[in-house]
Amino acid sequence: MKFRSELVSSIHNFFYQNNFTQVHTPIITSNNCEGGCETFQVTLNDYDRGLEIIKKDSINQMDELNSRHFFSKPVYLTASAQLHLETMTTSLGNVYTLSPTFRAEKSMTRHHLAEFYMLEAEMIDMNSLDQILDLTENFLKQVSLKTYDVFDKNLLHLILNKNKPKTSGLEYIEKITNTFNSKKFVRITYQEALDILNKLLNTKKYSKLIKKKIEFGEDMNKEQEKLLVEYFQDTPVFVTKYPKSIKPFYMRQSEDNEKLVENFDLLAPHVGEIIGGSLREHRIDLLNDAIKNQDLEPQVFDLYLETKKFGAMRMGGWGLGLERFMQFLINIENIRDVSSFPRSLYNCKM
């Protein structure tokens, strides 16, 4: 928790020095920005009881059921603040938020929390993917190195050696520090990532991790992400230009290939994906088509789409899970060990 406090301080300092405005976004929202992820619905205490006694085939009774919604419609705990940030960016310029985020994925792995803190940033005048990659790389390097530099060295070594008794905490820090000081992060496309992984499929060392050929349009799992980083000697890797079919509707369509989007995942040693981001689609016709193609309800995004209707700025942004960032920096295996009161499937004590 002491390291977490110092890390958050470094994060705020970075954004302050780079003229970002910190904003606070809603915890309760009417949209599921991420599309594919599971969300927690917010209801009144008696809603479930009403659902049991009201028949679905009665219009009048369904009206009665809907009246039990505090907000007159279904609402959820936020899975991302991005759409709110985009709206604020139109008047405030570059903005960021660090706030609780909720995902109702029924997973008990060491990689998942139901409640965690998400750092999200949104920037204006983002005309190319390289612009946002440069800022993201600078952020990760500066914040990591600053936190290492100012945090109590004895306590940091104690944390690292406690979690990994067979390795030296100093060696782990030096390896990350040397990489961040001397190397640029690797930049490859999604197709190039698939080519590398499928090539490794034919090697004895990695055939068990890559059990079958990864086809275009399939996502990479965490072990494959970590394998890519290992392939590049533990240097963080930007994977860019994913297929549009597996990414959210708001990502900007590539101008040279309409099947791809201008996005990235940043993969880090030990944890895999640590940051995900994209250029944002500013063309209202393409946004409406994407919403329709993903079977989303356009009325849910009315306010968001209104900011694009009469022309929009070219924006870009990204999100980083704070707990996963900590896992990487202090070499923690289980994400629940970097949260003071972890919330996960079947676990919500106190």
Coordinates of C-alpha atoms in Angstrom, one line a residue:
M1 CA 0.0 0.0 0.0
K2 CA 2.9 2.4 0.6
F3 CA 4.3 1.6 -2.8
R4 CA 0.8 2.1 -4.3
S5 CA 0.6 5.5 -2.7
E6 CA 3.9 6.6 -4.1
L7 CA 3.0 5.3 -7.6
V8 CA -0.3 7.2 -7.6
S9 CA 1.6 10.4 -6.6
S10 CA 4.0 9.9 -9.6
I11 CA 1.0 9.4 -11.9
H12 CA -0.6 12.7 -10.8
N13 CA 2.7 14.5 -11.2
F14 CA 3.2 13.2 -14.7
F15 CA -0.2 14.5 -15.9
Y16 CA 0.2 17.8 -14.0
Q17 CA 3.5 18.4 -15.7
N18 CA 2.0 17.6 -19.1
N19 CA -0.9 20.0 -18.7
F20 CA -3.7 17.4 -18.3
T21 CA -6.9 18.3 -16.3
Q22 CA -7.9 15.7 -13.8
V23 CA -11.7 15.0 -13.9
H24 CA -14.0 12.7 -11.9
T25 CA -16.3 10.6 -14.0
P26 CA -19.5 8.7 -12.9
I27 CA -19.5 5.4 -11.2
I28 CA -23.1 4.7 -12.3
T29 CA -23.6 4.7 -16.0
S30 CA -26.2 3.9 -18.6
N31 CA -23.7 2.5 -21.2
N32 CA -21.3 -0.4 -21.4
C33 CA -18.5 1.3 -23.2
E34 CA -16.4 -1.9 -23.6
G35 CA -19.1 -3.8 -25.2
G36 CA -17.9 -7.4 -24.6
C37 CA -17.3 -7.2 -20.9
E38 CA -19.8 -8.3 -18.2
T39 CA -21.2 -5.5 -16.0
F40 CA -22.9 -5.2 -12.6
Q41 CA -26.4 -3.8 -12.9
V42 CA -27.6 -1.4 -10.2
T43 CA -31.1 -1.9 -8.9
L44 CA -33.3 -1.0 -6.0
N45 CA -33.5 -3.5 -3.2
D46 CA -37.0 -4.7 -4.1
Y47 CA -36.4 -5.0 -7.9
D48 CA -35.6 -8.7 -7.9
R49 CA -38.7 -9.4 -5.8
G50 CA -40.8 -7.5 -8.3
L51 CA -39.2 -9.4 -11.2
E52 CA -40.4 -12.7 -9.6
I53 CA -44.0 -11.7 -9.3
I54 CA -44.5 -9.8 -12.6
K55 CA -45.2 -11.8 -15.7
K56 CA -43.2 -10.8 -18.8
D57 CA -46.1 -11.0 -21.2
S58 CA -48.1 -8.2 -19.5
I59 CA -47.3 -4.7 -20.8
N60 CA -48.9 -3.0 -17.8
Q61 CA -47.0 -5.2 -15.4
M62 CA -43.8 -4.5 -17.3
D63 CA -44.5 -0.8 -16.9
E64 CA -44.8 -1.4 -13.2
L65 CA -41.5 -3.3 -13.2
N66 CA -39.7 -0.5 -15.1
S67 CA -41.0 2.0 -12.6
R68 CA -38.9 0.2 -10.0
H69 CA -35.7 1.5 -11.7
F70 CA -34.5 4.5 -9.7
F71 CA -33.2 6.1 -13.0
S72 CA -36.3 4.9 -15.0
K73 CA -34.0 2.6 -17.1
P74 CA -31.3 0.0 -16.5
V75 CA -28.0 1.4 -15.2
Y76 CA -24.6 -0.2 -14.4
L77 CA -21.4 0.2 -12.4
T78 CA -18.9 1.6 -14.8
A79 CA -16.6 -0.6 -16.9
S80 CA -14.8 2.4 -18.4
A81 CA -14.9 6.2 -18.2
Q82 CA -13.8 6.6 -21.7
L83 CA -17.0 8.0 -23.3
H84 CA -17.4 10.5 -20.5
L85 CA -13.7 11.5 -20.9
E86 CA -14.2 12.1 -24.7
T87 CA -17.2 14.3 -23.9
M88 CA -15.1 16.3 -21.4
T89 CA -12.2 16.6 -23.7
T90 CA -14.2 18.6 -26.2
S91 CA -14.2 21.5 -23.8
L92 CA -11.2 20.9 -21.5
G93 CA -8.5 19.6 -23.8
N94 CA -6.4 16.7 -22.5
V95 CA -8.0 15.0 -19.4
Y96 CA -7.4 12.0 -17.2
T97 CA -9.1 10.2 -14.4
L98 CA -8.2 7.5 -11.8
S99 CA -11.3 5.9 -10.5
P100 CA -12.9 2.6 -9.5
T101 CA -14.0 0.3 -12.3
F102 CA -16.1 -2.8 -12.2
R103 CA -16.1 -6.0 -14.3
A104 CA -18.4 -8.9 -13.5
E105 CA -16.4 -11.6 -15.3
K106 CA -16.9 -14.9 -13.5
S107 CA -13.2 -15.7 -13.3
M108 CA -11.2 -16.9 -10.3
T109 CA -7.7 -16.6 -11.9
R110 CA -4.9 -14.6 -10.3
H111 CA -5.3 -12.0 -13.1
H112 CA -8.9 -10.8 -12.3
L113 CA -10.6 -8.4 -9.9
A114 CA -14.2 -7.5 -9.9
E115 CA -13.3 -4.0 -8.6
F116 CA -10.1 -2.2 -9.5
Y117 CA -8.7 1.2 -10.2
M118 CA -8.5 2.3 -13.8
L119 CA -6.3 5.2 -15.0
E120 CA -7.7 6.6 -18.3
A121 CA -6.4 9.4 -20.4
E122 CA -7.9 11.2 -23.4
M123 CA -6.0 13.6 -25.6
I124 CA -6.9 16.0 -28.5
D125 CA -5.1 16.5 -31.8
M126 CA -4.2 12.8 -32.1
N127 CA -3.6 12.5 -35.9
S128 CA -1.5 9.4 -35.9
L129 CA -1.0 6.2 -33.9
D130 CA 2.6 7.0 -33.3
Q131 CA 1.6 10.2 -31.4
I132 CA -0.3 8.2 -28.8
L133 CA 2.3 5.5 -28.7
D134 CA 5.1 8.0 -27.9
L135 CA 3.1 9.6 -25.1
T136 CA 2.2 6.2 -23.6
E137 CA 5.8 5.0 -23.7
N138 CA 7.0 8.3 -22.1
F139 CA 4.3 7.9 -19.4
L140 CA 5.2 4.3 -18.5
K141 CA 8.9 5.0 -18.4
Q142 CA 8.8 8.3 -16.4
V143 CA 6.2 7.1 -13.8
S144 CA 8.0 3.8 -13.2
L145 CA 11.5 5.2 -12.9
K146 CA 10.3 8.1 -10.7
T147 CA 8.5 5.7 -8.3
Y148 CA 11.5 3.5 -8.0
D149 CA 13.7 6.5 -7.4
V150 CA 11.7 8.1 -4.6
F151 CA 10.4 5.0 -2.8
D152 CA 12.3 3.7 0.2
K153 CA 14.9 1.3 -1.2
N154 CA 15.1 -1.0 1.8
L155 CA 11.3 -1.4 1.9
L156 CA 11.2 -2.0 -1.9
H157 CA 13.8 -4.7 -1.7
L158 CA 12.0 -6.3 1.2
I159 CA 8.7 -6.3 -0.9
L160 CA 10.5 -7.9 -3.9
N161 CA 12.5 -10.4 -2.0
K162 CA 9.4 -11.5 0.0
N163 CA 7.4 -12.2 -3.1
K164 CA 10.3 -13.8 -5.0
P165 CA 12.7 -15.3 -2.5
K166 CA 14.8 -17.0 -5.1
T167 CA 15.6 -13.8 -7.0
S168 CA 17.2 -10.6 -5.9
G169 CA 14.9 -7.6 -5.7
L170 CA 17.7 -5.4 -6.8
E171 CA 18.2 -7.4 -10.0
Y172 CA 14.6 -7.2 -10.9
I173 CA 14.5 -3.4 -10.5
E174 CA 17.8 -3.0 -12.4
K175 CA 16.5 -5.1 -15.3
I176 CA 13.4 -2.9 -15.7
T177 CA 15.4 0.3 -15.1
N178 CA 18.1 -0.6 -17.7
T179 CA 15.5 -1.6 -20.3
F180 CA 13.5 1.7 -19.8
N181 CA 16.7 3.8 -19.9
S182 CA 18.3 2.2 -22.9
K183 CA 15.6 0.8 -25.2
K184 CA 12.6 1.9 -27.2
F185 CA 9.5 -0.2 -26.8
V186 CA 9.0 -2.7 -29.7
R187 CA 6.2 -1.8 -32.2
I188 CA 4.6 -4.5 -34.3
T189 CA 1.2 -5.0 -35.9
Y190 CA -1.3 -7.6 -34.9
Q191 CA -0.5 -9.5 -38.1
E192 CA 3.2 -9.5 -37.3
A193 CA 2.4 -10.7 -33.8
L194 CA 0.4 -13.6 -35.2
D195 CA 3.2 -14.5 -37.6
I196 CA 5.8 -14.6 -34.7
L197 CA 3.6 -16.8 -32.5
N198 CA 2.6 -19.2 -35.3
K199 CA 6.3 -19.5 -36.1
L200 CA 7.0 -20.4 -32.5
L201 CA 4.3 -23.1 -32.7
N202 CA 6.7 -25.3 -34.6
T203 CA 9.4 -25.1 -31.9
K204 CA 9.6 -27.7 -29.1
K205 CA 10.1 -25.0 -26.4
Y206 CA 6.8 -23.2 -27.1
S207 CA 4.5 -25.7 -28.7
K208 CA 2.7 -26.4 -25.4
L209 CA 1.9 -22.7 -24.9
I210 CA 0.7 -22.2 -28.5
K211 CA -1.4 -25.3 -29.0
K212 CA -2.8 -24.4 -32.4
K213 CA -2.3 -21.9 -35.1
I214 CA -3.8 -18.4 -34.3
E215 CA -6.0 -17.3 -37.1
F216 CA -6.7 -13.7 -38.1
G217 CA -9.6 -12.4 -36.1
E218 CA -8.7 -14.4 -33.0
D219 CA -7.5 -12.6 -29.8
M220 CA -4.3 -13.6 -28.0
N221 CA -4.5 -15.0 -24.6
K222 CA -2.3 -13.9 -21.6
E223 CA 0.3 -16.6 -22.0
Q224 CA 0.8 -15.7 -25.7
E225 CA 1.1 -12.1 -24.8
K226 CA 3.8 -12.8 -22.3
L227 CA 5.5 -15.1 -24.9
L228 CA 5.7 -12.2 -27.3
V229 CA 7.5 -10.0 -24.7
E230 CA 9.9 -12.9 -24.0
Y231 CA 10.6 -13.2 -27.7
F232 CA 11.8 -9.6 -27.6
Q233 CA 14.1 -10.1 -24.6
D234 CA 11.6 -8.8 -22.1
T235 CA 11.2 -5.4 -23.8
P236 CA 7.6 -4.1 -23.6
V237 CA 5.8 -4.6 -26.9
F238 CA 3.2 -2.4 -28.6
V239 CA 0.8 -4.5 -30.8
T240 CA -1.1 -2.3 -33.1
K241 CA -3.9 -2.4 -35.8
Y242 CA -6.2 -5.2 -34.6
P243 CA -9.1 -6.5 -36.6
K244 CA -12.2 -4.2 -36.2
S245 CA -14.4 -7.3 -35.6
I246 CA -12.8 -7.9 -32.1
K247 CA -12.5 -4.3 -30.9
P248 CA -15.1 -1.8 -29.5
F249 CA -17.1 0.4 -31.8
Y250 CA -15.4 3.7 -30.9
M251 CA -11.9 2.8 -32.3
R252 CA -10.9 4.7 -35.5
Q253 CA -11.0 2.7 -38.7
S254 CA -7.7 2.5 -40.5
E255 CA -7.7 4.5 -43.7
D256 CA -5.5 2.0 -45.5
N257 CA -7.5 -1.1 -44.5
E258 CA -11.2 -0.9 -43.4
K259 CA -10.9 -4.3 -41.6
L260 CA -8.5 -2.9 -39.1
V261 CA -8.6 -0.2 -36.4
E262 CA -6.0 2.3 -35.2
N263 CA -5.4 0.8 -31.8
F264 CA -2.8 -0.8 -29.6
D265 CA -2.2 -3.1 -26.7
L266 CA 1.0 -2.6 -24.7
L267 CA 2.4 -5.9 -23.4
A268 CA 4.8 -5.9 -20.4
P269 CA 7.0 -8.6 -18.9
H270 CA 5.3 -10.8 -16.3
V271 CA 1.7 -9.6 -16.8
G272 CA 1.0 -9.3 -20.5
E273 CA -1.4 -6.5 -21.6
I274 CA -0.9 -3.5 -19.3
I275 CA -2.4 -0.7 -21.4
G276 CA -5.0 -0.7 -24.1
G277 CA -5.8 2.4 -26.3
S278 CA -6.7 3.7 -29.7
L279 CA -7.4 6.7 -31.8
R280 CA -11.1 7.5 -31.6
E281 CA -13.5 7.4 -34.5
H282 CA -14.6 11.0 -35.2
R283 CA -16.7 10.3 -38.4
I284 CA -20.3 10.0 -37.3
D285 CA -21.3 7.7 -40.2
L286 CA -18.7 5.2 -39.4
L287 CA -19.6 5.3 -35.7
N288 CA -23.2 4.6 -36.5
D289 CA -22.3 1.8 -38.7
A290 CA -20.0 0.3 -36.0
I291 CA -22.8 0.5 -33.4
K292 CA -25.2 -1.2 -35.7
N293 CA -22.8 -3.9 -36.7
Q294 CA -22.1 -4.8 -33.1
D295 CA -25.8 -5.0 -32.3
L296 CA -25.6 -2.1 -29.8
E297 CA -28.5 0.2 -29.0
P298 CA -27.9 3.7 -30.6
Q299 CA -30.1 5.5 -28.1
V300 CA -27.8 4.5 -25.3
F301 CA -25.0 6.6 -26.9
D302 CA -27.2 9.6 -27.8
L303 CA -25.2 12.1 -25.7
Y304 CA -21.8 10.7 -26.9
L305 CA -22.9 10.8 -30.6
E306 CA -24.3 14.3 -30.2
T307 CA -20.7 15.6 -29.7
K308 CA -19.7 14.1 -33.1
K309 CA -22.8 15.1 -35.1
F310 CA -21.5 18.5 -36.4
G311 CA -17.9 17.6 -36.7
A312 CA -15.4 16.4 -34.0
M313 CA -11.8 16.7 -33.0
R314 CA -9.4 13.9 -33.6
M315 CA -8.8 12.3 -30.2
G316 CA -7.0 9.3 -28.8
G317 CA -6.8 7.7 -25.4
W318 CA -5.9 4.7 -23.3
G319 CA -6.7 2.9 -20.1
L320 CA -4.3 1.2 -17.6
G321 CA -5.3 -1.0 -14.7
L322 CA -3.5 0.3 -11.6
E323 CA -3.3 -3.1 -9.9
R324 CA -1.8 -4.8 -12.9
F325 CA 0.7 -2.0 -13.3
M326 CA 1.8 -2.7 -9.7
Q327 CA 2.0 -6.4 -10.4
F328 CA 4.6 -5.6 -13.1
L329 CA 6.6 -3.1 -11.1
I330 CA 7.0 -5.1 -7.9
N331 CA 6.7 -8.6 -9.4
I332 CA 3.5 -9.8 -7.8
E333 CA 2.0 -13.1 -9.1
N334 CA -1.6 -12.6 -7.8
I335 CA -3.4 -9.4 -8.5
R336 CA -5.4 -9.7 -5.3
D337 CA -2.2 -9.2 -3.3
V338 CA -2.0 -5.5 -4.5
S339 CA -5.5 -4.6 -3.3
S340 CA -6.2 -3.9 0.3
F341 CA -9.7 -5.4 0.2
P342 CA -9.9 -7.4 -3.0
R343 CA -13.3 -8.1 -4.6
S344 CA -13.5 -11.1 -6.8
L345 CA -15.8 -14.0 -7.6
Y346 CA -17.4 -15.3 -4.3
N347 CA -15.2 -13.0 -2.3
C348 CA -16.4 -9.7 -0.8
K349 CA -15.4 -9.5 2.8
M350 CA -16.2 -6.5 4.9

